[in-house]
Every structure is written in C-alpha cells, then in structure tokens.
JSON list of C-alpha atoms and ligand atoms in Angstrom, two decimals:
[
{"chain": "A", "resi": 1, "resn": "MET", "atom": "CA", "xyz": [-0.03, -0.07, 0.05]},
{"chain": "A", "resi": 2, "resn": "THR", "atom": "CA", "xyz": [1.18, 3.48, -0.83]},
{"chain": "A", "resi": 3, "resn": "ARG", "atom": "CA", "xyz": [2.10, 5.41, 2.25]},
{"chain": "A", "resi": 4, "resn": "ILE", "atom": "CA", "xyz": [0.75, 8.95, 2.94]},
{"chain": "A", "resi": 5, "resn": "ALA", "atom": "CA", "xyz": [2.81, 11.65, 4.47]},
{"chain": "A", "resi": 6, "resn": "SER", "atom": "CA", "xyz": [1.06, 14.71, 5.73]},
{"chain": "A", "resi": 7, "resn": "HIS", "atom": "CA", "xyz": [3.13, 17.52, 4.34]},
{"chain": "A", "resi": 8, "resn": "ARG", "atom": "CA", "xyz": [4.20, 20.14, 7.01]},
{"chain": "A", "resi": 9, "resn": "GLY", "atom": "CA", "xyz": [1.06, 18.79, 8.97]},
{"chain": "A", "resi": 10, "resn": "GLY", "atom": "CA", "xyz": [-1.28, 19.22, 5.92]},
{"chain": "A", "resi": 11, "resn": "THR", "atom": "CA", "xyz": [-0.65, 22.86, 4.78]},
{"chain": "A", "resi": 12, "resn": "LEU", "atom": "CA", "xyz": [-3.70, 23.33, 2.51]},
{"chain": "A", "resi": 13, "resn": "GLU", "atom": "CA", "xyz": [-5.99, 21.88, 5.27]},
{"chain": "A", "resi": 14, "resn": "PHE", "atom": "CA", "xyz": [-4.41, 23.34, 8.45]},
{"chain": "A", "resi": 15, "resn": "GLY", "atom": "CA", "xyz": [-1.77, 25.95, 7.49]},
{"chain": "A", "resi": 16, "resn": "ASP", "atom": "CA", "xyz": [1.83, 25.77, 7.14]},
{"chain": "A", "resi": 17, "resn": "SER", "atom": "CA", "xyz": [3.50, 23.78, 9.85]},
{"chain": "A", "resi": 18, "resn": "THR", "atom": "CA", "xyz": [0.97, 24.72, 12.46]},
{"chain": "A", "resi": 19, "resn": "PRO", "atom": "CA", "xyz": [0.38, 22.99, 15.82]},
{"chain": "A", "resi": 20, "resn": "ALA", "atom": "CA", "xyz": [-3.25, 22.24, 14.86]},
{"chain": "A", "resi": 21, "resn": "GLY", "atom": "CA", "xyz": [-2.09, 20.68, 11.67]},
{"chain": "A", "resi": 22, "resn": "PHE", "atom": "CA", "xyz": [0.40, 18.46, 13.35]},
{"chain": "A", "resi": 23, "resn": "LEU", "atom": "CA", "xyz": [-2.12, 17.46, 16.13]},
{"chain": "A", "resi": 24, "resn": "ALA", "atom": "CA", "xyz": [-4.75, 16.61, 13.52]},
{"chain": "A", "resi": 25, "resn": "THR", "atom": "CA", "xyz": [-2.25, 14.65, 11.53]},
{"chain": "A", "resi": 26, "resn": "SER", "atom": "CA", "xyz": [-1.21, 12.65, 14.64]},
{"chain": "A", "resi": 27, "resn": "LYS", "atom": "CA", "xyz": [-4.76, 11.12, 14.69]},
{"chain": "A", "resi": 28, "resn": "MET", "atom": "CA", "xyz": [-5.18, 10.42, 11.09]},
{"chain": "A", "resi": 29, "resn": "GLU", "atom": "CA", "xyz": [-5.25, 7.14, 9.13]},
{"chain": "A", "resi": 30, "resn": "LEU", "atom": "CA", "xyz": [-1.98, 7.73, 7.51]},
{"chain": "A", "resi": 31, "resn": "GLU", "atom": "CA", "xyz": [1.65, 6.69, 8.00]},
{"chain": "A", "resi": 32, "resn": "GLU", "atom": "CA", "xyz": [3.87, 9.64, 8.08]},
{"chain": "A", "resi": 33, "resn": "VAL", "atom": "CA", "xyz": [4.17, 13.40, 9.16]},
{"chain": "A", "resi": 34, "resn": "GLU", "atom": "CA", "xyz": [6.55, 15.40, 7.20]},
{"chain": "A", "resi": 35, "resn": "PHE", "atom": "CA", "xyz": [8.23, 18.41, 8.72]},
{"chain": "A", "resi": 36, "resn": "ASP", "atom": "CA", "xyz": [11.21, 20.58, 8.31]},
{"chain": "A", "resi": 37, "resn": "VAL", "atom": "CA", "xyz": [13.80, 21.68, 10.98]},
{"chain": "A", "resi": 38, "resn": "HIS", "atom": "CA", "xyz": [16.09, 24.55, 11.62]},
{"chain": "A", "resi": 39, "resn": "PRO", "atom": "CA", "xyz": [18.50, 25.52, 14.44]},
{"chain": "A", "resi": 40, "resn": "THR", "atom": "CA", "xyz": [18.07, 28.58, 16.60]},
{"chain": "A", "resi": 41, "resn": "ARG", "atom": "CA", "xyz": [21.00, 30.65, 17.74]},
{"chain": "A", "resi": 42, "resn": "ASP", "atom": "CA", "xyz": [20.74, 29.16, 21.32]},
{"chain": "A", "resi": 43, "resn": "GLY", "atom": "CA", "xyz": [20.82, 25.61, 20.23]},
{"chain": "A", "resi": 44, "resn": "GLN", "atom": "CA", "xyz": [17.10, 24.65, 20.00]},
{"chain": "A", "resi": 45, "resn": "ILE", "atom": "CA", "xyz": [15.56, 23.02, 16.93]},
{"chain": "A", "resi": 46, "resn": "VAL", "atom": "CA", "xyz": [12.48, 24.59, 15.43]},
{"chain": "A", "resi": 47, "resn": "VAL", "atom": "CA", "xyz": [9.87, 22.89, 13.21]},
{"chain": "A", "resi": 48, "resn": "HIS", "atom": "CA", "xyz": [9.35, 25.35, 10.37]},
{"chain": "A", "resi": 49, "resn": "HIS", "atom": "CA", "xyz": [9.60, 25.26, 6.56]},
{"chain": "A", "resi": 50, "resn": "ASP", "atom": "CA", "xyz": [11.37, 28.45, 5.75]},
{"chain": "A", "resi": 51, "resn": "PRO", "atom": "CA", "xyz": [14.78, 29.46, 7.19]},
{"chain": "A", "resi": 52, "resn": "THR", "atom": "CA", "xyz": [13.12, 32.80, 8.09]},
{"chain": "A", "resi": 53, "resn": "LEU", "atom": "CA", "xyz": [9.88, 33.76, 9.72]},
{"chain": "A", "resi": 54, "resn": "ASP", "atom": "CA", "xyz": [9.00, 36.36, 7.07]},
{"chain": "A", "resi": 55, "resn": "ARG", "atom": "CA", "xyz": [6.58, 34.48, 4.70]},
{"chain": "A", "resi": 56, "resn": "THR", "atom": "CA", "xyz": [4.46, 32.53, 7.05]},
{"chain": "A", "resi": 57, "resn": "THR", "atom": "CA", "xyz": [4.25, 34.43, 10.34]},
{"chain": "A", "resi": 58, "resn": "ASP", "atom": "CA", "xyz": [3.69, 37.90, 11.87]},
{"chain": "A", "resi": 59, "resn": "ARG", "atom": "CA", "xyz": [7.28, 38.40, 12.61]},
{"chain": "A", "resi": 60, "resn": "SER", "atom": "CA", "xyz": [10.44, 38.61, 10.50]},
{"chain": "A", "resi": 61, "resn": "GLY", "atom": "CA", "xyz": [13.92, 37.25, 10.99]},
{"chain": "A", "resi": 62, "resn": "THR", "atom": "CA", "xyz": [16.34, 34.37, 10.32]},
{"chain": "A", "resi": 63, "resn": "ILE", "atom": "CA", "xyz": [15.63, 31.47, 12.65]},
{"chain": "A", "resi": 64, "resn": "ALA", "atom": "CA", "xyz": [19.33, 30.43, 12.91]},
{"chain": "A", "resi": 65, "resn": "THR", "atom": "CA", "xyz": [20.20, 33.96, 14.20]},
{"chain": "A", "resi": 66, "resn": "MET", "atom": "CA", "xyz": [17.31, 34.21, 16.74]},
{"chain": "A", "resi": 67, "resn": "THR", "atom": "CA", "xyz": [16.81, 32.63, 20.19]},
{"chain": "A", "resi": 68, "resn": "ALA", "atom": "CA", "xyz": [14.10, 30.08, 20.49]},
{"chain": "A", "resi": 69, "resn": "SER", "atom": "CA", "xyz": [11.99, 32.41, 22.61]},
{"chain": "A", "resi": 70, "resn": "GLU", "atom": "CA", "xyz": [12.06, 35.03, 19.84]},
{"chain": "A", "resi": 71, "resn": "VAL", "atom": "CA", "xyz": [11.09, 32.44, 17.30]},
{"chain": "A", "resi": 72, "resn": "LEU", "atom": "CA", "xyz": [8.24, 30.99, 19.47]},
{"chain": "A", "resi": 73, "resn": "ALA", "atom": "CA", "xyz": [6.77, 34.48, 19.98]},
{"chain": "A", "resi": 74, "resn": "ALA", "atom": "CA", "xyz": [5.85, 34.48, 16.24]},
{"chain": "A", "resi": 75, "resn": "SER", "atom": "CA", "xyz": [2.37, 33.63, 15.20]},
{"chain": "A", "resi": 76, "resn": "ILE", "atom": "CA", "xyz": [1.79, 31.59, 12.07]},
{"chain": "A", "resi": 77, "resn": "GLN", "atom": "CA", "xyz": [-0.64, 33.42, 9.62]},
{"chain": "A", "resi": 78, "resn": "SER", "atom": "CA", "xyz": [-2.46, 30.53, 8.20]},
{"chain": "A", "resi": 79, "resn": "GLY", "atom": "CA", "xyz": [-4.90, 27.85, 9.20]},
{"chain": "A", "resi": 80, "resn": "GLN", "atom": "CA", "xyz": [-5.62, 28.11, 13.06]},
{"chain": "A", "resi": 81, "resn": "GLY", "atom": "CA", "xyz": [-2.32, 29.90, 13.49]},
{"chain": "A", "resi": 82, "resn": "GLY", "atom": "CA", "xyz": [-0.36, 29.18, 16.55]},
{"chain": "A", "resi": 83, "resn": "ASN", "atom": "CA", "xyz": [3.38, 29.49, 17.32]},
{"chain": "A", "resi": 84, "resn": "PRO", "atom": "CA", "xyz": [6.07, 27.45, 15.53]},
{"chain": "A", "resi": 85, "resn": "LEU", "atom": "CA", "xyz": [6.84, 24.34, 17.47]},
{"chain": "A", "resi": 86, "resn": "LEU", "atom": "CA", "xyz": [10.27, 23.12, 18.90]},
{"chain": "A", "resi": 87, "resn": "LEU", "atom": "CA", "xyz": [11.10, 19.58, 17.79]},
{"chain": "A", "resi": 88, "resn": "GLU", "atom": "CA", "xyz": [10.64, 18.47, 21.51]},
{"chain": "A", "resi": 89, "resn": "GLU", "atom": "CA", "xyz": [7.14, 19.89, 21.45]},
{"chain": "A", "resi": 90, "resn": "LEU", "atom": "CA", "xyz": [6.31, 18.05, 18.23]},
{"chain": "A", "resi": 91, "resn": "CYS", "atom": "CA", "xyz": [7.65, 14.86, 19.85]},
{"chain": "A", "resi": 92, "resn": "ALA", "atom": "CA", "xyz": [5.32, 15.42, 22.85]},
{"chain": "A", "resi": 93, "resn": "LEU", "atom": "CA", "xyz": [2.31, 15.89, 20.47]},
{"chain": "A", "resi": 94, "resn": "TYR", "atom": "CA", "xyz": [3.11, 12.49, 18.94]},
{"chain": "A", "resi": 95, "resn": "ALA", "atom": "CA", "xyz": [3.78, 10.61, 22.17]},
{"chain": "A", "resi": 96, "resn": "GLU", "atom": "CA", "xyz": [0.68, 8.45, 21.62]},
{"chain": "A", "resi": 97, "resn": "SER", "atom": "CA", "xyz": [0.59, 8.61, 17.88]},
{"chain": "A", "resi": 98, "resn": "HIS", "atom": "CA", "xyz": [1.09, 5.71, 15.46]},
{"chain": "A", "resi": 99, "resn": "VAL", "atom": "CA", "xyz": [2.24, 8.16, 12.82]},
{"chain": "A", "resi": 100, "resn": "VAL", "atom": "CA", "xyz": [6.07, 8.11, 12.13]},
{"chain": "A", "resi": 101, "resn": "PHE", "atom": "CA", "xyz": [8.19, 11.16, 11.63]},
{"chain": "A", "resi": 102, "resn": "ARG", "atom": "CA", "xyz": [9.66, 12.13, 8.25]},
{"chain": "A", "resi": 103, "resn": "CYS", "atom": "CA", "xyz": [12.08, 14.84, 9.16]},
{"chain": "A", "resi": 104, "resn": "GLU", "atom": "CA", "xyz": [13.47, 17.09, 6.37]},
{"chain": "A", "resi": 105, "resn": "ILE", "atom": "CA", "xyz": [16.86, 18.54, 7.02]},
{"chain": "A", "resi": 106, "resn": "LYS", "atom": "CA", "xyz": [16.70, 22.05, 5.74]},
{"chain": "A", "resi": 107, "resn": "PRO", "atom": "CA", "xyz": [19.63, 24.27, 4.64]},
{"chain": "A", "resi": 108, "resn": "GLY", "atom": "CA", "xyz": [20.08, 27.82, 5.90]},
{"chain": "A", "resi": 109, "resn": "VAL", "atom": "CA", "xyz": [19.11, 31.07, 4.07]},
{"chain": "A", "resi": 110, "resn": "ASP", "atom": "CA", "xyz": [22.27, 30.77, 1.91]},
{"chain": "A", "resi": 111, "resn": "GLY", "atom": "CA", "xyz": [21.01, 27.32, 0.67]},
{"chain": "A", "resi": 112, "resn": "ARG", "atom": "CA", "xyz": [24.02, 25.58, 2.48]},
{"chain": "A", "resi": 113, "resn": "PRO", "atom": "CA", "xyz": [23.54, 22.94, 5.12]},
{"chain": "A", "resi": 114, "resn": "TYR", "atom": "CA", "xyz": [23.82, 24.11, 8.75]},
{"chain": "A", "resi": 115, "resn": "ARG", "atom": "CA", "xyz": [27.12, 23.25, 10.24]},
{"chain": "A", "resi": 116, "resn": "ASP", "atom": "CA", "xyz": [26.96, 20.31, 12.63]},
{"chain": "A", "resi": 117, "resn": "PHE", "atom": "CA", "xyz": [23.20, 20.34, 12.64]},
{"chain": "A", "resi": 118, "resn": "VAL", "atom": "CA", "xyz": [22.24, 16.78, 11.70]},
{"chain": "A", "resi": 119, "resn": "PRO", "atom": "CA", "xyz": [23.89, 15.11, 14.83]},
{"chain": "A", "resi": 120, "resn": "ARG", "atom": "CA", "xyz": [21.95, 17.56, 17.06]},
{"chain": "A", "resi": 121, "resn": "VAL", "atom": "CA", "xyz": [18.63, 16.63, 15.32]},
{"chain": "A", "resi": 122, "resn": "VAL", "atom": "CA", "xyz": [19.41, 12.91, 15.83]},
{"chain": "A", "resi": 123, "resn": "GLU", "atom": "CA", "xyz": [20.26, 13.53, 19.49]},
{"chain": "A", "resi": 124, "resn": "ALA", "atom": "CA", "xyz": [17.06, 15.37, 20.05]},
{"chain": "A", "resi": 125, "resn": "LEU", "atom": "CA", "xyz": [14.98, 12.67, 18.54]},
{"chain": "A", "resi": 126, "resn": "THR", "atom": "CA", "xyz": [16.86, 10.05, 20.51]},
{"chain": "A", "resi": 127, "resn": "GLU", "atom": "CA", "xyz": [16.21, 12.02, 23.76]},
{"chain": "A", "resi": 128, "resn": "CYS", "atom": "CA", "xyz": [12.51, 12.10, 22.93]},
{"chain": "A", "resi": 129, "resn": "GLY", "atom": "CA", "xyz": [12.46, 8.35, 22.18]},
{"chain": "A", "resi": 130, "resn": "ARG", "atom": "CA", "xyz": [11.42, 9.09, 18.62]},
{"chain": "A", "resi": 131, "resn": "LEU", "atom": "CA", "xyz": [14.56, 8.15, 16.51]},
{"chain": "A", "resi": 132, "resn": "SER", "atom": "CA", "xyz": [13.45, 4.56, 15.98]},
{"chain": "A", "resi": 133, "resn": "THR", "atom": "CA", "xyz": [10.11, 5.89, 14.43]},
{"chain": "A", "resi": 134, "resn": "SER", "atom": "CA", "xyz": [11.88, 8.59, 12.36]},
{"chain": "A", "resi": 135, "resn": "ARG", "atom": "CA", "xyz": [13.03, 8.74, 8.75]},
{"chain": "A", "resi": 136, "resn": "PHE", "atom": "CA", "xyz": [14.81, 11.58, 7.07]},
{"chain": "A", "resi": 137, "resn": "SER", "atom": "CA", "xyz": [14.73, 13.48, 3.86]},
{"chain": "A", "resi": 138, "resn": "SER", "atom": "CA", "xyz": [16.80, 16.32, 2.29]},
{"chain": "A", "resi": 139, "resn": "PHE", "atom": "CA", "xyz": [17.34, 18.07, -0.97]},
{"chain": "A", "resi": 140, "resn": "GLN", "atom": "CA", "xyz": [21.07, 18.24, -0.10]},
{"chain": "A", "resi": 141, "resn": "VAL", "atom": "CA", "xyz": [23.14, 15.10, -0.54]},
{"chain": "A", "resi": 142, "resn": "GLU", "atom": "CA", "xyz": [25.62, 16.56, 1.98]},
{"chain": "A", "resi": 143, "resn": "SER", "atom": "CA", "xyz": [22.86, 16.31, 4.63]},
{"chain": "A", "resi": 144, "resn": "LEU", "atom": "CA", "xyz": [22.05, 12.82, 3.64]},
{"chain": "A", "resi": 145, "resn": "ASP", "atom": "CA", "xyz": [25.58, 11.91, 4.13]},
{"chain": "A", "resi": 146, "resn": "ALA", "atom": "CA", "xyz": [25.51, 13.46, 7.57]},
{"chain": "A", "resi": 147, "resn": "ILE", "atom": "CA", "xyz": [22.51, 11.45, 8.50]},
{"chain": "A", "resi": 148, "resn": "ALA", "atom": "CA", "xyz": [24.17, 8.20, 7.40]},
{"chain": "A", "resi": 149, "resn": "GLN", "atom": "CA", "xyz": [27.04, 9.13, 9.72]},
{"chain": "A", "resi": 150, "resn": "ALA", "atom": "CA", "xyz": [24.81, 10.01, 12.64]},
{"chain": "A", "resi": 151, "resn": "CYS", "atom": "CA", "xyz": [22.32, 7.12, 12.65]},
{"chain": "A", "resi": 152, "resn": "ASP", "atom": "CA", "xyz": [21.12, 4.11, 10.57]},
{"chain": "A", "resi": 153, "resn": "ARG", "atom": "CA", "xyz": [17.62, 5.43, 10.04]},
{"chain": "A", "resi": 154, "resn": "PRO", "atom": "CA", "xyz": [16.01, 5.44, 6.55]},
{"chain": "A", "resi": 155, "resn": "ARG", "atom": "CA", "xyz": [16.80, 8.50, 4.40]},
{"chain": "A", "resi": 156, "resn": "LEU", "atom": "CA", "xyz": [15.61, 9.64, 0.98]},
{"chain": "A", "resi": 157, "resn": "TRP", "atom": "CA", "xyz": [16.83, 12.16, -1.44]},
{"chain": "A", "resi": 158, "resn": "LEU", "atom": "CA", "xyz": [14.42, 14.85, -2.50]},
{"chain": "A", "resi": 159, "resn": "VAL", "atom": "CA", "xyz": [15.39, 15.36, -6.16]},
{"chain": "A", "resi": 160, "resn": "SER", "atom": "CA", "xyz": [14.58, 18.97, -7.25]},
{"chain": "A", "resi": 161, "resn": "PRO", "atom": "CA", "xyz": [13.14, 19.49, -10.66]},
{"chain": "A", "resi": 162, "resn": "ALA", "atom": "CA", "xyz": [16.18, 21.67, -11.55]},
{"chain": "A", "resi": 163, "resn": "ILE", "atom": "CA", "xyz": [18.48, 18.74, -10.63]},
{"chain": "A", "resi": 164, "resn": "LEU", "atom": "CA", "xyz": [16.31, 16.41, -12.66]},
{"chain": "A", "resi": 165, "resn": "GLU", "atom": "CA", "xyz": [16.68, 18.71, -15.62]},
{"chain": "A", "resi": 166, "resn": "LYS", "atom": "CA", "xyz": [20.36, 19.20, -15.18]},
{"chain": "A", "resi": 167, "resn": "TRP", "atom": "CA", "xyz": [21.07, 15.56, -14.97]},
{"chain": "A", "resi": 168, "resn": "ASP", "atom": "CA", "xyz": [18.94, 12.87, -16.28]},
{"chain": "A", "resi": 169, "resn": "ILE", "atom": "CA", "xyz": [17.44, 10.07, -14.12]},
{"chain": "A", "resi": 170, "resn": "ALA", "atom": "CA", "xyz": [20.40, 7.75, -14.86]},
{"chain": "A", "resi": 171, "resn": "LYS", "atom": "CA", "xyz": [22.83, 10.15, -13.42]},
{"chain": "A", "resi": 172, "resn": "VAL", "atom": "CA", "xyz": [20.58, 10.85, -10.40]},
{"chain": "A", "resi": 173, "resn": "ILE", "atom": "CA", "xyz": [20.55, 7.13, -9.73]},
{"chain": "A", "resi": 174, "resn": "GLU", "atom": "CA", "xyz": [24.27, 6.91, -10.17]},
{"chain": "A", "resi": 175, "resn": "ILE", "atom": "CA", "xyz": [24.76, 9.75, -7.55]},
{"chain": "A", "resi": 176, "resn": "ALA", "atom": "CA", "xyz": [22.27, 8.10, -5.17]},
{"chain": "A", "resi": 177, "resn": "ARG", "atom": "CA", "xyz": [24.08, 4.78, -5.33]},
{"chain": "A", "resi": 178, "resn": "SER", "atom": "CA", "xyz": [27.48, 6.33, -4.86]},
{"chain": "A", "resi": 179, "resn": "HIS", "atom": "CA", "xyz": [26.14, 7.89, -1.61]},
{"chain": "A", "resi": 180, "resn": "GLN", "atom": "CA", "xyz": [24.28, 4.63, -0.62]},
{"chain": "A", "resi": 181, "resn": "ILE", "atom": "CA", "xyz": [20.96, 6.60, -0.70]},
{"chain": "A", "resi": 182, "resn": "PRO", "atom": "CA", "xyz": [18.27, 3.85, -1.06]},
{"chain": "A", "resi": 183, "resn": "GLU", "atom": "CA", "xyz": [15.17, 6.06, -2.01]},
{"chain": "A", "resi": 184, "resn": "LEU", "atom": "CA", "xyz": [14.45, 8.99, -4.28]},
{"chain": "A", "resi": 185, "resn": "GLY", "atom": "CA", "xyz": [11.62, 11.51, -3.82]},
{"chain": "A", "resi": 186, "resn": "ILE", "atom": "CA", "xyz": [10.52, 13.14, -7.12]},
{"chain": "A", "resi": 187, "resn": "HIS", "atom": "CA", "xyz": [7.91, 15.75, -7.83]},
{"chain": "A", "resi": 188, "resn": "VAL", "atom": "CA", "xyz": [4.67, 13.90, -8.71]},
{"chain": "A", "resi": 189, "resn": "ASP", "atom": "CA", "xyz": [4.22, 15.78, -11.99]},
{"chain": "A", "resi": 190, "resn": "LEU", "atom": "CA", "xyz": [7.72, 14.44, -13.23]},
{"chain": "A", "resi": 191, "resn": "VAL", "atom": "CA", "xyz": [7.15, 10.91, -12.44]},
{"chain": "A", "resi": 192, "resn": "THR", "atom": "CA", "xyz": [6.41, 8.56, -15.38]},
{"chain": "A", "resi": 193, "resn": "VAL", "atom": "CA", "xyz": [6.01, 4.90, -15.73]},
{"chain": "A", "resi": 194, "resn": "GLU", "atom": "CA", "xyz": [9.34, 4.72, -17.68]},
{"chain": "A", "resi": 195, "resn": "LEU", "atom": "CA", "xyz": [11.09, 6.81, -14.87]},
{"chain": "A", "resi": 196, "resn": "MET", "atom": "CA", "xyz": [9.64, 4.58, -12.17]},
{"chain": "A", "resi": 197, "resn": "ALA", "atom": "CA", "xyz": [10.73, 1.44, -13.96]},
{"chain": "A", "resi": 198, "resn": "GLN", "atom": "CA", "xyz": [14.25, 2.80, -14.37]},
{"chain": "A", "resi": 199, "resn": "VAL", "atom": "CA", "xyz": [14.43, 3.75, -10.61]},
{"chain": "A", "resi": 200, "resn": "ASN", "atom": "CA", "xyz": [13.09, 0.34, -9.54]},
{"chain": "A", "resi": 201, "resn": "ALA", "atom": "CA", "xyz": [15.32, -1.52, -11.87]},
{"chain": "A", "resi": 202, "resn": "SER", "atom": "CA", "xyz": [18.34, 0.15, -10.24]},
{"chain": "A", "resi": 203, "resn": "GLY", "atom": "CA", "xyz": [17.21, -1.22, -6.89]},
{"chain": "A", "resi": 204, "resn": "LEU", "atom": "CA", "xyz": [16.21, 2.16, -5.52]},
{"chain": "A", "resi": 205, "resn": "GLU", "atom": "CA", "xyz": [12.81, 2.90, -4.14]},
{"chain": "A", "resi": 206, "resn": "LEU", "atom": "CA", "xyz": [10.64, 5.79, -5.38]},
{"chain": "A", "resi": 207, "resn": "GLY", "atom": "CA", "xyz": [8.23, 8.18, -3.73]},
{"chain": "A", "resi": 208, "resn": "CYS", "atom": "CA", "xyz": [6.69, 11.40, -4.79]},
{"chain": "A", "resi": 209, "resn": "TRP", "atom": "CA", "xyz": [6.26, 14.84, -3.37]},
{"chain": "A", "resi": 210, "resn": "ALA", "atom": "CA", "xyz": [3.72, 17.67, -3.87]},
{"chain": "A", "resi": 211, "resn": "ALA", "atom": "CA", "xyz": [0.63, 15.46, -4.50]},
{"chain": "A", "resi": 212, "resn": "HIS", "atom": "CA", "xyz": [-1.96, 18.01, -3.48]},
{"chain": "A", "resi": 213, "resn": "SER", "atom": "CA", "xyz": [-4.80, 17.71, -6.10]},
{"chain": "A", "resi": 214, "resn": "VAL", "atom": "CA", "xyz": [-7.16, 14.75, -6.76]},
{"chain": "A", "resi": 215, "resn": "GLU", "atom": "CA", "xyz": [-5.34, 14.16, -10.00]},
{"chain": "A", "resi": 216, "resn": "GLN", "atom": "CA", "xyz": [-1.88, 14.20, -8.42]},
{"chain": "A", "resi": 217, "resn": "ILE", "atom": "CA", "xyz": [-2.99, 11.99, -5.51]},
{"chain": "A", "resi": 218, "resn": "ASP", "atom": "CA", "xyz": [-4.66, 9.47, -7.84]},
{"chain": "A", "resi": 219, "resn": "LYS", "atom": "CA", "xyz": [-1.55, 9.43, -10.07]},
{"chain": "A", "resi": 220, "resn": "ALA", "atom": "CA", "xyz": [0.61, 8.48, -7.07]},
{"chain": "A", "resi": 221, "resn": "LEU", "atom": "CA", "xyz": [-1.78, 5.83, -5.88]},
{"chain": "A", "resi": 222, "resn": "ASP", "atom": "CA", "xyz": [-2.22, 4.35, -9.41]},
{"chain": "A", "resi": 223, "resn": "LEU", "atom": "CA", "xyz": [1.57, 4.22, -9.95]},
{"chain": "A", "resi": 224, "resn": "GLU", "atom": "CA", "xyz": [1.82, 2.50, -6.51]},
{"chain": "A", "resi": 225, "resn": "VAL", "atom": "CA", "xyz": [4.84, 4.70, -5.55]},
{"chain": "A", "resi": 226, "resn": "LYS", "atom": "CA", "xyz": [6.24, 3.89, -2.04]},
{"chain": "A", "resi": 227, "resn": "VAL", "atom": "CA", "xyz": [5.05, 7.11, -0.49]},
{"chain": "A", "resi": 228, "resn": "PHE", "atom": "CA", "xyz": [3.88, 10.61, -1.31]},
{"chain": "A", "resi": 229, "resn": "THR", "atom": "CA", "xyz": [3.68, 13.85, 0.61]},
{"chain": "A", "resi": 230, "resn": "THR", "atom": "CA", "xyz": [0.56, 15.86, 0.43]},
{"chain": "A", "resi": 231, "resn": "ASP", "atom": "CA", "xyz": [-0.77, 19.13, 1.76]},
{"chain": "A", "resi": 232, "resn": "ARG", "atom": "CA", "xyz": [-4.28, 17.55, 1.79]},
{"chain": "A", "resi": 233, "resn": "PRO", "atom": "CA", "xyz": [-3.93, 14.54, 3.96]},
{"chain": "A", "resi": 234, "resn": "SER", "atom": "CA", "xyz": [-7.70, 14.10, 4.52]},
{"chain": "A", "resi": 235, "resn": "LEU", "atom": "CA", "xyz": [-8.28, 14.09, 0.80]},
{"chain": "A", "resi": 236, "resn": "ALA", "atom": "CA", "xyz": [-5.38, 11.64, 0.26]},
{"chain": "A", "resi": 237, "resn": "ILE", "atom": "CA", "xyz": [-6.90, 9.19, 2.83]},
{"chain": "A", "resi": 238, "resn": "GLU", "atom": "CA", "xyz": [-10.32, 9.46, 1.19]},
{"chain": "A", "resi": 239, "resn": "ARG", "atom": "CA", "xyz": [-8.78, 8.73, -2.28]},
{"chain": "A", "resi": 240, "resn": "ARG", "atom": "CA", "xyz": [-6.79, 5.80, -1.00]},
{"chain": "A", "resi": 241, "resn": "LYS", "atom": "CA", "xyz": [-9.82, 4.28, 0.62]},
{"chain": "A", "resi": 242, "resn": "LEU", "atom": "CA", "xyz": [-11.72, 4.48, -2.69]},
{"chain": "A", "resi": 243, "resn": "ARG", "atom": "CA", "xyz": [-8.88, 2.59, -4.37]},
{"chain": "A", "resi": 244, "resn": "GLN", "atom": "CA", "xyz": [-8.36, 0.03, -1.68]},
{"chain": "A", "resi": 245, "resn": "PRO", "atom": "CA", "xyz": [-11.05, -2.46, -3.15]},
{"chain": "A", "resi": 246, "resn": "ALA", "atom": "CA", "xyz": [-9.26, -2.29, -6.49]},
{"chain": "A", "resi": 247, "resn": "ILE", "atom": "CA", "xyz": [-5.91, -3.02, -4.85]},
{"chain": "A", "resi": 248, "resn": "ALA", "atom": "CA", "xyz": [-7.37, -5.83, -2.99]},
{"chain": "A", "resi": 249, "resn": "GLU", "atom": "CA", "xyz": [-8.85, -7.33, -6.11]},
{"chain": "A", "resi": 250, "resn": "GLU", "atom": "CA", "xyz": [-5.50, -7.14, -7.87]},
{"chain": "A", "resi": 251, "resn": "VAL", "atom": "CA", "xyz": [-3.74, -8.78, -4.98]},
{"chain": "A", "resi": 252, "resn": "ARG", "atom": "CA", "xyz": [-6.37, -11.73, -5.05]},
{"chain": "A", "resi": 253, "resn": "SER", "atom": "CA", "xyz": [-6.07, -12.27, -8.80]},
{"chain": "B", "resi": 1, "resn": "LIG", "atom": "FE1", "xyz": [9.81, 19.59, 3.68]}
]
C-alpha cells in the first residue's frame, strides 16, 4: 500500500507547519508526518519550513540568528495559526501517535547545510524516544551523508526539478548509489511509468512529493509509488480508501 505523508502537517488543510495541523495529523489514518527543521542561535531546533519567519508568520527574522523564545513569539498566519513548535514539542504531540516522523533537514538562508546540525537533530529525537520511528529526507546530498554518519535510520533524497533537468534520471541514480541513498523523492508531476521502472530496476525505491490535487494523488496511488507527501492529507486518505477495493482485487487475482 502506498504510504501517505502529511506535508508540514497538511498545509492546505491546516496552515503551514501549524500546531493544529500536526495535532490533527497525529490522529489520522496515514503513516507519516513530514516536517522541516532549523536550528536557533541558542541551540534549540524549530519545526518550520522556511529558514526565516517572514513568509508565514507575523514576525520577520532568520531562525538561525534568533533565540528560541524570539522564534516562538511568532504567530503563524495561516490555518488556526499558533506558534512554531520546537522539535521536542512536536515529539510530545506525537507521544501516543502511530504516525512516524519524516524529518526534512533544511539548509540555511544561503542554501547551504547548517554546520553540525544533523547530529543535534538525531540527538534530540533520541532523547524524545522518537529516533526509531523517524526517517529523514533532504534536497542536499551533503545532509544525507551526515544523516548516514549520525544514525542508521532510512533516508531519502528529494530530487529537485532543477537537478532532474540538469542531470537525467540515470545520473541521479548513479549519484544516489554512490552515496548509498536507497530512496528517491521526485515531484509527482515529473514521475512517469518509464522513470519509475528505471528507478526500480536500479534497486532504489521511489516516492513522490507535492501530490495535492485529486489528479496528483490518484496518479501517485495508481503508480503505487512507495510514499507521497501531500498538503491535503484528509483528501489523500479518502482517495486511498476509494482505491483499496481495486488494490485488494489485484492482490487476489
Ligand atoms: Fe519539507
């Protein structure tokens, strides 16, 4: 069965990386919650998509240059709002949840990985007792290498459309293999049957990201990719349920 990952706690349903979205996702019939992390100046880890507060909150500033209390004073301007969460607060929200973490290691405002950040994220998840139910993703191969050095949890490479255009899928597969990356995440609109066959033939697994519309969600389900992220988790669950009888039939025949 194709796994569903609620992207940033279901941005189109609950706002971008909001406490309400993460809480709702923790109780849903899906497998993963996707979120992004950034360090604060005073050594805390914040769950937020952008490296700055500017786009999605009532404050401005670069998270990595602010203290955690400065960041947590911001109010998210979408969904039910609320303040950005610390990673440990997200862990507390998921203490009783069956949903596993899909933690994306983000770079800083300059697009470069934060120095020595990955080991701190791994340590924080370990302290919360969540590491064994966490997997990791990143657009940066350097960060994926750092994850492999810090722990043995699953990791996947989010391949940007620009990278896929610059190199073809064969080159992407070659790079993934040379870094022992077992899984690729590709924008749902760029996945084709041929591309999927090529990835699977290479021994790598394939998931999609950005499946937000009915058409995109159905495409990911029909292709039976391993997992897809979606800003509309309730819709994705509904679409998967509609398709389950067909999948069950196929398995029987
Ligand atoms: Fe992300």
